[in-house]
JSON list of C-alpha atoms and ligand atoms in Angstrom, two decimals:
[
{"chain": "J", "resi": 16, "resn": "MET", "atom": "CA", "xyz": [68.27, 101.64, 132.02]},
{"chain": "J", "resi": 17, "resn": "LYS", "atom": "CA", "xyz": [71.03, 104.24, 131.78]},
{"chain": "J", "resi": 18, "resn": "ILE", "atom": "CA", "xyz": [72.79, 104.04, 128.44]},
{"chain": "J", "resi": 19, "resn": "ALA", "atom": "CA", "xyz": [75.71, 106.04, 127.02]},
{"chain": "J", "resi": 20, "resn": "VAL", "atom": "CA", "xyz": [76.50, 106.11, 123.30]},
{"chain": "J", "resi": 21, "resn": "ILE", "atom": "CA", "xyz": [80.01, 107.38, 122.60]},
{"chain": "J", "resi": 22, "resn": "TYR", "atom": "CA", "xyz": [81.26, 107.80, 119.06]},
{"chain": "J", "resi": 23, "resn": "ASP", "atom": "CA", "xyz": [84.05, 109.29, 117.03]},
{"chain": "J", "resi": 24, "resn": "SER", "atom": "CA", "xyz": [83.45, 110.63, 113.53]},
{"chain": "J", "resi": 25, "resn": "TYR", "atom": "CA", "xyz": [85.26, 112.61, 110.83]},
{"chain": "J", "resi": 26, "resn": "PHE", "atom": "CA", "xyz": [82.58, 112.96, 108.15]},
{"chain": "J", "resi": 27, "resn": "GLY", "atom": "CA", "xyz": [79.39, 112.43, 110.17]},
{"chain": "J", "resi": 28, "resn": "ASN", "atom": "CA", "xyz": [78.53, 108.83, 109.20]},
{"chain": "J", "resi": 29, "resn": "THR", "atom": "CA", "xyz": [79.35, 107.24, 112.56]},
{"chain": "J", "resi": 30, "resn": "GLN", "atom": "CA", "xyz": [77.61, 110.15, 114.26]},
{"chain": "J", "resi": 31, "resn": "ARG", "atom": "CA", "xyz": [74.42, 109.45, 112.28]},
{"chain": "J", "resi": 32, "resn": "ILE", "atom": "CA", "xyz": [74.47, 105.80, 113.36]},
{"chain": "J", "resi": 33, "resn": "ALA", "atom": "CA", "xyz": [75.15, 106.78, 117.00]},
{"chain": "J", "resi": 34, "resn": "GLU", "atom": "CA", "xyz": [72.20, 109.18, 116.90]},
{"chain": "J", "resi": 35, "resn": "ALA", "atom": "CA", "xyz": [69.92, 106.58, 115.27]},
{"chain": "J", "resi": 36, "resn": "ILE", "atom": "CA", "xyz": [70.84, 104.10, 118.03]},
{"chain": "J", "resi": 37, "resn": "GLY", "atom": "CA", "xyz": [70.32, 106.77, 120.70]},
{"chain": "J", "resi": 38, "resn": "ASP", "atom": "CA", "xyz": [66.93, 107.81, 119.29]},
{"chain": "J", "resi": 39, "resn": "THR", "atom": "CA", "xyz": [65.80, 104.17, 119.20]},
{"chain": "J", "resi": 40, "resn": "LEU", "atom": "CA", "xyz": [66.77, 103.47, 122.79]},
{"chain": "J", "resi": 41, "resn": "LYS", "atom": "CA", "xyz": [65.49, 106.78, 124.16]},
{"chain": "J", "resi": 42, "resn": "ALA", "atom": "CA", "xyz": [61.92, 105.56, 124.00]},
{"chain": "J", "resi": 43, "resn": "ASP", "atom": "CA", "xyz": [62.38, 103.30, 127.06]},
{"chain": "J", "resi": 44, "resn": "ASN", "atom": "CA", "xyz": [65.70, 104.30, 128.59]},
{"chain": "J", "resi": 45, "resn": "GLU", "atom": "CA", "xyz": [67.73, 107.21, 129.87]},
{"chain": "J", "resi": 46, "resn": "VAL", "atom": "CA", "xyz": [70.16, 107.75, 126.98]},
{"chain": "J", "resi": 47, "resn": "TRP", "atom": "CA", "xyz": [72.80, 110.28, 126.09]},
{"chain": "J", "resi": 48, "resn": "VAL", "atom": "CA", "xyz": [74.88, 110.40, 122.94]},
{"chain": "J", "resi": 49, "resn": "SER", "atom": "CA", "xyz": [78.24, 112.15, 122.82]},
{"chain": "J", "resi": 50, "resn": "LYS", "atom": "CA", "xyz": [81.25, 112.55, 120.57]},
{"chain": "J", "resi": 51, "resn": "VAL", "atom": "CA", "xyz": [84.27, 111.09, 122.34]},
{"chain": "J", "resi": 52, "resn": "ASP", "atom": "CA", "xyz": [86.10, 114.41, 122.60]},
{"chain": "J", "resi": 53, "resn": "SER", "atom": "CA", "xyz": [83.12, 116.03, 124.34]},
{"chain": "J", "resi": 54, "resn": "CYS", "atom": "CA", "xyz": [82.61, 113.41, 127.04]},
{"chain": "J", "resi": 55, "resn": "HIS", "atom": "CA", "xyz": [84.41, 112.75, 130.29]},
{"chain": "J", "resi": 56, "resn": "LEU", "atom": "CA", "xyz": [84.99, 109.38, 131.96]},
{"chain": "J", "resi": 57, "resn": "ASP", "atom": "CA", "xyz": [82.78, 110.39, 134.91]},
{"chain": "J", "resi": 58, "resn": "MET", "atom": "CA", "xyz": [79.89, 110.67, 132.47]},
{"chain": "J", "resi": 59, "resn": "ILE", "atom": "CA", "xyz": [80.23, 107.01, 131.40]},
{"chain": "J", "resi": 60, "resn": "VAL", "atom": "CA", "xyz": [80.88, 105.31, 134.75]},
{"chain": "J", "resi": 61, "resn": "GLY", "atom": "CA", "xyz": [77.77, 103.95, 136.46]},
{"chain": "J", "resi": 62, "resn": "HIS", "atom": "CA", "xyz": [75.76, 103.31, 133.29]},
{"chain": "J", "resi": 63, "resn": "ASP", "atom": "CA", "xyz": [74.10, 99.96, 132.62]},
{"chain": "J", "resi": 64, "resn": "LEU", "atom": "CA", "xyz": [75.39, 99.91, 129.07]},
{"chain": "J", "resi": 65, "resn": "ALA", "atom": "CA", "xyz": [77.95, 101.91, 127.09]},
{"chain": "J", "resi": 66, "resn": "ILE", "atom": "CA", "xyz": [77.89, 101.65, 123.29]},
{"chain": "J", "resi": 67, "resn": "PHE", "atom": "CA", "xyz": [81.10, 102.70, 121.54]},
{"chain": "J", "resi": 68, "resn": "GLY", "atom": "CA", "xyz": [81.26, 103.43, 117.80]},
{"chain": "J", "resi": 69, "resn": "SER", "atom": "CA", "xyz": [84.25, 104.31, 115.65]},
{"chain": "J", "resi": 70, "resn": "PRO", "atom": "CA", "xyz": [84.99, 104.87, 111.97]},
{"chain": "J", "resi": 71, "resn": "THR", "atom": "CA", "xyz": [87.55, 102.36, 110.65]},
{"chain": "J", "resi": 72, "resn": "ARG", "atom": "CA", "xyz": [90.74, 104.29, 109.93]},
{"chain": "J", "resi": 73, "resn": "ALA", "atom": "CA", "xyz": [93.78, 102.37, 108.70]},
{"chain": "J", "resi": 74, "resn": "PHE", "atom": "CA", "xyz": [92.09, 99.08, 109.75]},
{"chain": "J", "resi": 75, "resn": "ARG", "atom": "CA", "xyz": [91.59, 100.23, 113.35]},
{"chain": "J", "resi": 76, "resn": "ALA", "atom": "CA", "xyz": [89.37, 102.29, 115.62]},
{"chain": "J", "resi": 77, "resn": "THR", "atom": "CA", "xyz": [90.42, 105.86, 116.32]},
{"chain": "J", "resi": 78, "resn": "LYS", "atom": "CA", "xyz": [92.90, 106.19, 119.18]},
{"chain": "J", "resi": 79, "resn": "GLU", "atom": "CA", "xyz": [90.56, 108.49, 121.11]},
{"chain": "J", "resi": 80, "resn": "LEU", "atom": "CA", "xyz": [87.59, 106.12, 120.95]},
{"chain": "J", "resi": 81, "resn": "LYS", "atom": "CA", "xyz": [89.65, 103.07, 121.90]},
{"chain": "J", "resi": 82, "resn": "ALA", "atom": "CA", "xyz": [91.29, 104.95, 124.78]},
{"chain": "J", "resi": 83, "resn": "ALA", "atom": "CA", "xyz": [87.88, 106.03, 126.11]},
{"chain": "J", "resi": 84, "resn": "LEU", "atom": "CA", "xyz": [86.59, 102.44, 125.91]},
{"chain": "J", "resi": 85, "resn": "VAL", "atom": "CA", "xyz": [89.60, 101.01, 127.78]},
{"chain": "J", "resi": 86, "resn": "ALA", "atom": "CA", "xyz": [89.50, 103.79, 130.41]},
{"chain": "J", "resi": 87, "resn": "SER", "atom": "CA", "xyz": [85.75, 103.19, 130.96]},
{"chain": "J", "resi": 88, "resn": "ILE", "atom": "CA", "xyz": [86.31, 99.48, 131.59]},
{"chain": "J", "resi": 89, "resn": "LYS", "atom": "CA", "xyz": [89.15, 100.23, 134.01]},
{"chain": "J", "resi": 90, "resn": "ALA", "atom": "CA", "xyz": [87.01, 102.76, 135.86]},
{"chain": "J", "resi": 91, "resn": "ASP", "atom": "CA", "xyz": [83.89, 100.55, 135.90]},
{"chain": "J", "resi": 92, "resn": "PRO", "atom": "CA", "xyz": [84.68, 96.85, 135.26]},
{"chain": "J", "resi": 93, "resn": "LYS", "atom": "CA", "xyz": [80.97, 95.91, 135.56]},
{"chain": "J", "resi": 94, "resn": "LEU", "atom": "CA", "xyz": [79.98, 98.22, 132.71]},
{"chain": "J", "resi": 95, "resn": "LYS", "atom": "CA", "xyz": [78.35, 96.31, 129.86]},
{"chain": "J", "resi": 96, "resn": "ILE", "atom": "CA", "xyz": [79.87, 97.23, 126.51]},
{"chain": "J", "resi": 97, "resn": "ALA", "atom": "CA", "xyz": [78.58, 97.06, 122.94]},
{"chain": "J", "resi": 98, "resn": "ILE", "atom": "CA", "xyz": [80.51, 98.19, 119.87]},
{"chain": "J", "resi": 99, "resn": "PHE", "atom": "CA", "xyz": [79.93, 99.26, 116.28]},
{"chain": "J", "resi": 100, "resn": "ASP", "atom": "CA", "xyz": [81.99, 100.62, 113.44]},
{"chain": "J", "resi": 101, "resn": "THR", "atom": "CA", "xyz": [81.62, 102.22, 110.06]},
{"chain": "J", "resi": 102, "resn": "ARG", "atom": "CA", "xyz": [83.81, 101.03, 107.21]},
{"chain": "J", "resi": 103, "resn": "ALA", "atom": "CA", "xyz": [84.28, 101.17, 103.45]},
{"chain": "J", "resi": 104, "resn": "ASP", "atom": "CA", "xyz": [83.03, 98.16, 101.51]},
{"chain": "J", "resi": 105, "resn": "VAL", "atom": "CA", "xyz": [86.46, 96.86, 100.57]},
{"chain": "J", "resi": 106, "resn": "ALA", "atom": "CA", "xyz": [84.93, 94.01, 98.53]},
{"chain": "J", "resi": 107, "resn": "LYS", "atom": "CA", "xyz": [83.67, 96.65, 96.07]},
{"chain": "J", "resi": 108, "resn": "ILE", "atom": "CA", "xyz": [87.02, 98.43, 95.78]},
{"chain": "J", "resi": 109, "resn": "ASP", "atom": "CA", "xyz": [89.25, 97.29, 92.92]},
{"chain": "J", "resi": 110, "resn": "ASN", "atom": "CA", "xyz": [92.46, 97.14, 94.95]},
{"chain": "J", "resi": 111, "resn": "LYS", "atom": "CA", "xyz": [93.97, 93.73, 95.79]},
{"chain": "J", "resi": 112, "resn": "PHE", "atom": "CA", "xyz": [96.41, 95.19, 98.29]},
{"chain": "J", "resi": 113, "resn": "LEU", "atom": "CA", "xyz": [93.64, 96.94, 100.23]},
{"chain": "J", "resi": 114, "resn": "LYS", "atom": "CA", "xyz": [91.56, 93.74, 100.21]},
{"chain": "J", "resi": 115, "resn": "PHE", "atom": "CA", "xyz": [94.50, 91.76, 101.54]},
{"chain": "J", "resi": 116, "resn": "MET", "atom": "CA", "xyz": [95.20, 94.36, 104.25]},
{"chain": "J", "resi": 117, "resn": "ALA", "atom": "CA", "xyz": [91.55, 94.55, 105.30]},
{"chain": "J", "resi": 118, "resn": "GLY", "atom": "CA", "xyz": [91.34, 90.73, 105.40]},
{"chain": "J", "resi": 119, "resn": "HIS", "atom": "CA", "xyz": [94.49, 90.57, 107.51]},
{"chain": "J", "resi": 120, "resn": "PHE", "atom": "CA", "xyz": [94.09, 93.54, 109.85]},
{"chain": "J", "resi": 121, "resn": "GLY", "atom": "CA", "xyz": [90.31, 93.86, 109.94]},
{"chain": "J", "resi": 122, "resn": "TYR", "atom": "CA", "xyz": [88.17, 96.79, 110.95]},
{"chain": "J", "resi": 123, "resn": "ALA", "atom": "CA", "xyz": [87.53, 99.05, 113.93]},
{"chain": "J", "resi": 124, "resn": "THR", "atom": "CA", "xyz": [85.26, 96.57, 115.72]},
{"chain": "J", "resi": 125, "resn": "ASP", "atom": "CA", "xyz": [87.98, 93.88, 115.57]},
{"chain": "J", "resi": 126, "resn": "ASP", "atom": "CA", "xyz": [90.33, 96.34, 117.24]},
{"chain": "J", "resi": 127, "resn": "LEU", "atom": "CA", "xyz": [87.72, 97.34, 119.84]},
{"chain": "J", "resi": 128, "resn": "LYS", "atom": "CA", "xyz": [86.70, 93.75, 120.55]},
{"chain": "J", "resi": 129, "resn": "LYS", "atom": "CA", "xyz": [90.33, 92.83, 121.29]},
{"chain": "J", "resi": 130, "resn": "ALA", "atom": "CA", "xyz": [90.59, 95.88, 123.57]},
{"chain": "J", "resi": 131, "resn": "VAL", "atom": "CA", "xyz": [87.44, 94.89, 125.50]},
{"chain": "J", "resi": 132, "resn": "LEU", "atom": "CA", "xyz": [88.61, 91.30, 125.97]},
{"chain": "J", "resi": 133, "resn": "LYS", "atom": "CA", "xyz": [92.15, 92.35, 126.92]},
{"chain": "J", "resi": 134, "resn": "SER", "atom": "CA", "xyz": [90.78, 94.80, 129.49]},
{"chain": "J", "resi": 135, "resn": "GLY", "atom": "CA", "xyz": [88.47, 92.17, 131.00]},
{"chain": "J", "resi": 136, "resn": "GLY", "atom": "CA", "xyz": [85.35, 94.03, 129.87]},
{"chain": "J", "resi": 137, "resn": "ILE", "atom": "CA", "xyz": [81.88, 92.57, 129.35]},
{"chain": "J", "resi": 138, "resn": "LEU", "atom": "CA", "xyz": [80.97, 92.56, 125.67]},
{"chain": "J", "resi": 139, "resn": "ILE", "atom": "CA", "xyz": [77.25, 92.30, 124.93]},
{"chain": "J", "resi": 140, "resn": "GLY", "atom": "CA", "xyz": [75.96, 90.99, 121.60]},
{"chain": "J", "resi": 141, "resn": "GLU", "atom": "CA", "xyz": [77.70, 90.91, 118.25]},
{"chain": "J", "resi": 142, "resn": "PRO", "atom": "CA", "xyz": [79.45, 94.06, 117.01]},
{"chain": "J", "resi": 143, "resn": "LEU", "atom": "CA", "xyz": [77.48, 96.08, 114.45]},
{"chain": "J", "resi": 144, "resn": "GLU", "atom": "CA", "xyz": [79.28, 96.59, 111.11]},
{"chain": "J", "resi": 145, "resn": "VAL", "atom": "CA", "xyz": [78.05, 99.56, 109.10]},
{"chain": "J", "resi": 146, "resn": "TYR", "atom": "CA", "xyz": [79.07, 100.16, 105.49]},
{"chain": "J", "resi": 147, "resn": "VAL", "atom": "CA", "xyz": [79.64, 103.52, 103.84]},
{"chain": "J", "resi": 148, "resn": "VAL", "atom": "CA", "xyz": [79.56, 103.87, 100.06]},
{"chain": "J", "resi": 149, "resn": "ASP", "atom": "CA", "xyz": [82.74, 105.82, 99.31]},
{"chain": "J", "resi": 150, "resn": "SER", "atom": "CA", "xyz": [85.72, 106.40, 101.55]},
{"chain": "J", "resi": 151, "resn": "GLU", "atom": "CA", "xyz": [83.99, 109.36, 103.22]},
{"chain": "J", "resi": 152, "resn": "GLY", "atom": "CA", "xyz": [80.39, 108.10, 103.00]},
{"chain": "J", "resi": 153, "resn": "PRO", "atom": "CA", "xyz": [77.48, 108.41, 102.67]},
{"chain": "J", "resi": 154, "resn": "LEU", "atom": "CA", "xyz": [76.03, 105.47, 104.57]},
{"chain": "J", "resi": 155, "resn": "ALA", "atom": "CA", "xyz": [75.02, 102.58, 102.33]},
{"chain": "J", "resi": 156, "resn": "VAL", "atom": "CA", "xyz": [71.28, 102.14, 101.82]},
{"chain": "J", "resi": 157, "resn": "GLY", "atom": "CA", "xyz": [69.57, 100.39, 104.72]},
{"chain": "J", "resi": 158, "resn": "GLU", "atom": "CA", "xyz": [72.40, 100.83, 107.22]},
{"chain": "J", "resi": 159, "resn": "GLU", "atom": "CA", "xyz": [70.48, 103.15, 109.54]},
{"chain": "J", "resi": 160, "resn": "THR", "atom": "CA", "xyz": [67.58, 100.69, 109.60]},
{"chain": "J", "resi": 161, "resn": "ASN", "atom": "CA", "xyz": [70.01, 97.84, 110.40]},
{"chain": "J", "resi": 162, "resn": "ALA", "atom": "CA", "xyz": [71.43, 99.91, 113.26]},
{"chain": "J", "resi": 163, "resn": "VAL", "atom": "CA", "xyz": [67.95, 100.48, 114.71]},
{"chain": "J", "resi": 164, "resn": "GLU", "atom": "CA", "xyz": [67.27, 96.72, 114.54]},
{"chain": "J", "resi": 165, "resn": "TRP", "atom": "CA", "xyz": [70.63, 95.97, 116.16]},
{"chain": "J", "resi": 166, "resn": "ALA", "atom": "CA", "xyz": [69.92, 98.39, 119.00]},
{"chain": "J", "resi": 167, "resn": "ARG", "atom": "CA", "xyz": [66.52, 96.81, 119.66]},
{"chain": "J", "resi": 168, "resn": "LYS", "atom": "CA", "xyz": [68.01, 93.30, 119.78]},
{"chain": "J", "resi": 169, "resn": "LEU", "atom": "CA", "xyz": [70.89, 94.48, 121.95]},
{"chain": "J", "resi": 170, "resn": "ILE", "atom": "CA", "xyz": [68.59, 95.84, 124.62]},
{"chain": "J", "resi": 171, "resn": "GLU", "atom": "CA", "xyz": [66.70, 92.53, 124.76]},
{"chain": "J", "resi": 172, "resn": "LEU", "atom": "CA", "xyz": [69.99, 90.82, 125.72]},
{"chain": "J", "resi": 173, "resn": "ILE", "atom": "CA", "xyz": [70.39, 92.82, 128.90]},
{"chain": "J", "resi": 174, "resn": "LYS", "atom": "CA", "xyz": [66.77, 93.15, 130.08]},
{"chain": "G", "resi": 220, "resn": "FMN", "atom": "C1", "xyz": [92.30, 108.17, 105.93]},
{"chain": "G", "resi": 220, "resn": "FMN", "atom": "C2", "xyz": [91.20, 107.14, 105.85]},
{"chain": "G", "resi": 220, "resn": "FMN", "atom": "C3", "xyz": [91.49, 105.82, 106.18]},
{"chain": "G", "resi": 220, "resn": "FMN", "atom": "C4", "xyz": [90.48, 104.84, 106.09]},
{"chain": "G", "resi": 220, "resn": "FMN", "atom": "N1", "xyz": [90.79, 103.55, 106.37]},
{"chain": "G", "resi": 220, "resn": "FMN", "atom": "C5", "xyz": [89.85, 102.60, 106.21]},
{"chain": "G", "resi": 220, "resn": "FMN", "atom": "C6", "xyz": [90.14, 101.23, 106.48]},
{"chain": "G", "resi": 220, "resn": "FMN", "atom": "O1", "xyz": [91.24, 100.85, 106.84]},
{"chain": "G", "resi": 220, "resn": "FMN", "atom": "N2", "xyz": [89.16, 100.32, 106.29]},
{"chain": "G", "resi": 220, "resn": "FMN", "atom": "C7", "xyz": [87.91, 100.67, 105.89]},
{"chain": "G", "resi": 220, "resn": "FMN", "atom": "O2", "xyz": [87.05, 99.80, 105.73]},
{"chain": "G", "resi": 220, "resn": "FMN", "atom": "N3", "xyz": [87.57, 101.97, 105.66]},
{"chain": "G", "resi": 220, "resn": "FMN", "atom": "C8", "xyz": [88.51, 102.93, 105.82]},
{"chain": "G", "resi": 220, "resn": "FMN", "atom": "N4", "xyz": [88.20, 104.24, 105.59]},
{"chain": "G", "resi": 220, "resn": "FMN", "atom": "C9", "xyz": [86.79, 104.63, 105.33]},
{"chain": "G", "resi": 220, "resn": "FMN", "atom": "C10", "xyz": [86.21, 105.07, 106.66]},
{"chain": "G", "resi": 220, "resn": "FMN", "atom": "O3", "xyz": [85.90, 103.94, 107.43]},
{"chain": "G", "resi": 220, "resn": "FMN", "atom": "C11", "xyz": [85.00, 106.00, 106.47]},
{"chain": "G", "resi": 220, "resn": "FMN", "atom": "O4", "xyz": [85.49, 107.26, 106.09]},
{"chain": "G", "resi": 220, "resn": "FMN", "atom": "C12", "xyz": [84.24, 106.14, 107.78]},
{"chain": "G", "resi": 220, "resn": "FMN", "atom": "O5", "xyz": [83.51, 104.97, 108.03]},
{"chain": "G", "resi": 220, "resn": "FMN", "atom": "C13", "xyz": [83.31, 107.30, 107.74]},
{"chain": "G", "resi": 220, "resn": "FMN", "atom": "O6", "xyz": [82.86, 107.52, 109.06]},
{"chain": "G", "resi": 220, "resn": "FMN", "atom": "P1", "xyz": [82.80, 108.99, 109.65]},
{"chain": "G", "resi": 220, "resn": "FMN", "atom": "O7", "xyz": [82.00, 109.80, 108.69]},
{"chain": "G", "resi": 220, "resn": "FMN", "atom": "O8", "xyz": [82.10, 108.84, 110.95]},
{"chain": "G", "resi": 220, "resn": "FMN", "atom": "O9", "xyz": [84.20, 109.50, 109.80]},
{"chain": "G", "resi": 220, "resn": "FMN", "atom": "C14", "xyz": [89.17, 105.21, 105.66]},
{"chain": "G", "resi": 220, "resn": "FMN", "atom": "C15", "xyz": [88.90, 106.55, 105.32]},
{"chain": "G", "resi": 220, "resn": "FMN", "atom": "C16", "xyz": [89.90, 107.51, 105.41]},
{"chain": "G", "resi": 220, "resn": "FMN", "atom": "C17", "xyz": [89.57, 108.93, 105.03]}
]
Protein backbone atom coordinates (compact mmCIF):
# COMPACT_ATOMS: atom_id res chain seq x y z
CA MET A 1 0.00 0.00 0.00
CA LYS A 2 1.07 3.60 -0.61
CA ILE A 3 0.83 5.64 2.57
CA ALA A 4 1.56 9.31 3.25
CA VAL A 5 2.08 10.66 6.77
CA ILE A 6 1.75 14.44 6.93
CA TYR A 7 2.32 16.32 10.15
CA ASP A 8 2.80 19.76 11.57
CA SER A 9 5.00 20.37 14.61
CA TYR A 10 6.49 23.26 16.58
CA PHE A 11 8.58 21.47 19.20
CA GLY A 12 9.12 18.06 17.56
CA ASN A 13 6.61 15.94 19.50
CA THR A 14 4.12 15.45 16.66
CA GLN A 15 7.05 14.84 14.33
CA ARG A 16 8.32 12.03 16.58
CA ILE A 17 4.90 10.35 16.52
CA ALA A 18 4.64 10.78 12.73
CA GLU A 19 8.07 9.17 12.32
CA ALA A 20 7.20 6.32 14.70
CA ILE A 21 4.04 5.64 12.67
CA GLY A 22 6.00 5.85 9.41
CA ASP A 23 8.73 3.51 10.65
CA THR A 24 6.11 0.98 11.78
CA LEU A 25 4.28 0.96 8.46
CA LYS A 26 7.42 0.99 6.32
CA ALA A 27 8.01 -2.69 6.98
CA ASP A 28 5.17 -3.73 4.63
CA ASN A 29 4.22 -0.60 2.71
CA GLU A 30 5.54 2.23 0.60
CA VAL A 31 5.55 5.09 3.11
CA TRP A 32 6.74 8.66 3.15
CA VAL A 33 6.60 11.09 6.04
CA SER A 34 6.63 14.84 5.52
CA LYS A 35 6.11 18.06 7.42
CA VAL A 36 3.10 19.85 5.96
CA ASP A 37 5.10 22.84 4.73
CA SER A 38 7.46 20.58 2.78
CA CYS A 39 4.83 18.57 0.91
CA HIS A 40 2.73 19.36 -2.14
CA LEU A 41 -0.80 18.19 -2.86
CA ASP A 42 0.42 16.16 -5.86
CA MET A 43 2.50 14.10 -3.44
CA ILE A 44 -0.59 13.03 -1.44
CA VAL A 45 -3.09 12.35 -4.24
CA GLY A 46 -3.24 8.71 -5.37
CA HIS A 47 -2.19 7.18 -2.05
CA ASP A 48 -4.20 4.39 -0.42
CA LEU A 49 -4.05 6.10 2.95
CA ALA A 50 -3.04 9.55 4.19
CA ILE A 51 -2.41 10.02 7.91
CA PHE A 52 -2.56 13.62 9.16
CA GLY A 53 -1.18 14.68 12.55
CA SER A 54 -1.29 18.07 14.23
CA PRO A 55 -0.34 19.57 17.58
CA THR A 56 -3.37 21.01 19.39
CA ARG A 57 -2.98 24.79 19.41
CA ALA A 58 -5.74 26.89 20.96
CA PHE A 59 -8.06 23.83 20.91
CA ARG A 60 -7.63 23.27 17.17
CA ALA A 61 -5.34 21.79 14.55
CA THR A 62 -2.88 24.12 12.85
CA LYS A 63 -4.33 26.00 9.89
CA GLU A 64 -1.71 24.56 7.53
CA LEU A 65 -2.39 20.94 8.47
CA LYS A 66 -6.17 21.34 8.28
CA ALA A 67 -5.91 23.11 4.92
CA ALA A 68 -3.73 20.31 3.52
CA LEU A 69 -6.22 17.68 4.75
CA VAL A 70 -9.21 19.45 3.18
CA ALA A 71 -7.34 20.10 -0.09
CA SER A 72 -6.29 16.42 -0.27
CA ILE A 73 -9.90 15.25 0.09
CA LYS A 74 -11.05 17.69 -2.58
CA ALA A 75 -8.31 16.55 -4.94
CA ASP A 76 -8.81 12.83 -4.22
CA PRO A 77 -12.24 12.08 -2.65
CA LYS A 78 -11.45 8.33 -2.50
CA LEU A 79 -8.38 8.88 -0.33
CA LYS A 80 -8.68 7.09 3.01
CA ILE A 81 -7.83 9.39 5.91
CA ALA A 82 -6.62 8.75 9.45
CA ILE A 83 -5.83 11.46 12.00
CA PHE A 84 -3.87 11.98 15.19
CA ASP A 85 -2.99 14.86 17.46
CA THR A 86 -0.70 15.76 20.30
CA ARG A 87 -2.09 17.68 23.25
CA ALA A 88 -1.36 18.78 26.80
CA ASP A 89 -2.97 16.71 29.54
CA VAL A 90 -5.44 19.38 30.62
CA ALA A 91 -6.77 17.14 33.43
CA LYS A 92 -3.39 17.54 35.15
CA ILE A 93 -3.29 21.33 34.78
CA ASP A 94 -4.65 23.31 37.73
CA ASN A 95 -6.67 25.77 35.66
CA LYS A 96 -10.48 25.54 35.69
CA PHE A 97 -10.87 27.92 32.77
CA LEU A 98 -8.54 25.87 30.57
CA LYS A 99 -10.36 22.66 31.56
CA PHE A 100 -13.69 24.24 30.65
CA MET A 101 -12.34 25.52 27.32
CA ALA A 102 -10.77 22.16 26.44
CA GLY A 103 -14.00 20.35 27.38
CA HIS A 104 -16.02 22.74 25.24
CA PHE A 105 -13.78 23.26 22.21
CA GLY A 106 -11.82 20.00 22.23
CA TYR A 107 -8.54 19.16 20.57
CA ALA A 108 -6.95 19.06 17.13
CA THR A 109 -8.46 15.69 16.19
CA ASP A 110 -11.99 17.01 16.93
CA ASP A 111 -11.28 19.87 14.53
CA LEU A 112 -9.81 17.53 11.90
CA LYS A 113 -12.62 14.99 12.23
CA LYS A 114 -15.20 17.72 11.59
CA ALA A 115 -13.18 18.86 8.56
CA VAL A 116 -13.04 15.31 7.13
CA LEU A 117 -16.78 14.77 7.58
CA LYS A 118 -17.68 18.21 6.21
CA SER A 119 -15.50 17.60 3.15
CA GLY A 120 -17.06 14.18 2.51
CA GLY A 121 -13.81 12.37 3.26
CA ILE A 122 -13.39 8.75 4.33
CA LEU A 123 -12.19 8.54 7.92
CA ILE A 124 -10.58 5.23 8.88
CA GLY A 125 -10.40 4.08 12.51
CA GLU A 126 -10.52 6.15 15.65
CA PRO A 127 -8.31 9.24 15.92
CA LEU A 128 -5.11 8.76 17.93
CA GLU A 129 -4.75 11.13 20.92
CA VAL A 130 -1.19 11.62 22.12
CA TYR A 131 -0.33 13.37 25.37
CA VAL A 132 2.68 15.57 26.03
CA VAL A 133 3.85 16.27 29.57
CA ASP A 134 4.26 20.05 29.61
CA SER A 135 2.93 22.58 27.15
CA GLU A 136 5.92 22.01 24.83
CA GLY A 137 6.49 18.31 25.57
CA PRO A 138 8.14 15.90 25.95
CA LEU A 139 5.83 13.05 24.99
CA ALA A 140 4.27 11.30 27.97
CA VAL A 141 5.69 7.86 28.77
CA GLY A 142 4.31 5.13 26.53
CA GLU A 143 2.86 7.42 23.86
CA GLU A 144 5.23 6.31 21.11
CA THR A 145 4.40 2.68 21.86
CA ASN A 146 0.66 3.50 21.73
CA ALA A 147 1.19 5.18 18.36
CA VAL A 148 2.93 2.08 16.98
CA GLU A 149 0.02 -0.09 18.18
CA TRP A 150 -2.50 2.33 16.67
CA ALA A 151 -0.71 2.25 13.31
CA ARG A 152 -0.68 -1.56 13.28
CA LYS A 153 -4.43 -1.74 14.03
CA LEU A 154 -5.17 0.98 11.48
CA ILE A 155 -3.54 -0.94 8.66
CA GLU A 156 -5.59 -4.05 9.51
CA LEU A 157 -8.76 -1.99 8.89
CA ILE A 158 -7.90 -1.32 5.27
CA LYS A 159 -6.25 -4.60 4.23
C1 LIG B 1 0.55 28.47 22.13
C2 LIG B 1 0.17 27.08 22.55
C3 LIG B 1 -1.18 26.71 22.57
C4 LIG B 1 -1.55 25.43 22.97
N1 LIG B 1 -2.87 25.11 23.03
C5 LIG B 1 -3.23 23.89 23.48
C6 LIG B 1 -4.61 23.53 23.58
O1 LIG B 1 -5.51 24.29 23.28
N2 LIG B 1 -4.91 22.31 24.05
C7 LIG B 1 -3.96 21.40 24.41
O2 LIG B 1 -4.30 20.30 24.84
N3 LIG B 1 -2.63 21.69 24.30
C8 LIG B 1 -2.26 22.90 23.83
N4 LIG B 1 -0.93 23.22 23.73
C9 LIG B 1 0.09 22.17 23.94
C10 LIG B 1 0.45 21.61 22.57
O3 LIG B 1 -0.56 20.73 22.15
C11 LIG B 1 1.84 20.96 22.56
O4 LIG B 1 2.79 22.00 22.56
C12 LIG B 1 2.02 20.13 21.31
O5 LIG B 1 1.28 18.94 21.41
C13 LIG B 1 3.45 19.80 21.08
O6 LIG B 1 3.55 19.26 19.77
P1 LIG B 1 4.72 19.74 18.81
O7 LIG B 1 5.99 19.52 19.56
O8 LIG B 1 4.62 18.84 17.64
O9 LIG B 1 4.50 21.17 18.46
C14 LIG B 1 -0.55 24.48 23.34
C15 LIG B 1 0.80 24.86 23.33
C16 LIG B 1 1.17 26.14 22.93
C17 LIG B 1 2.63 26.51 22.93
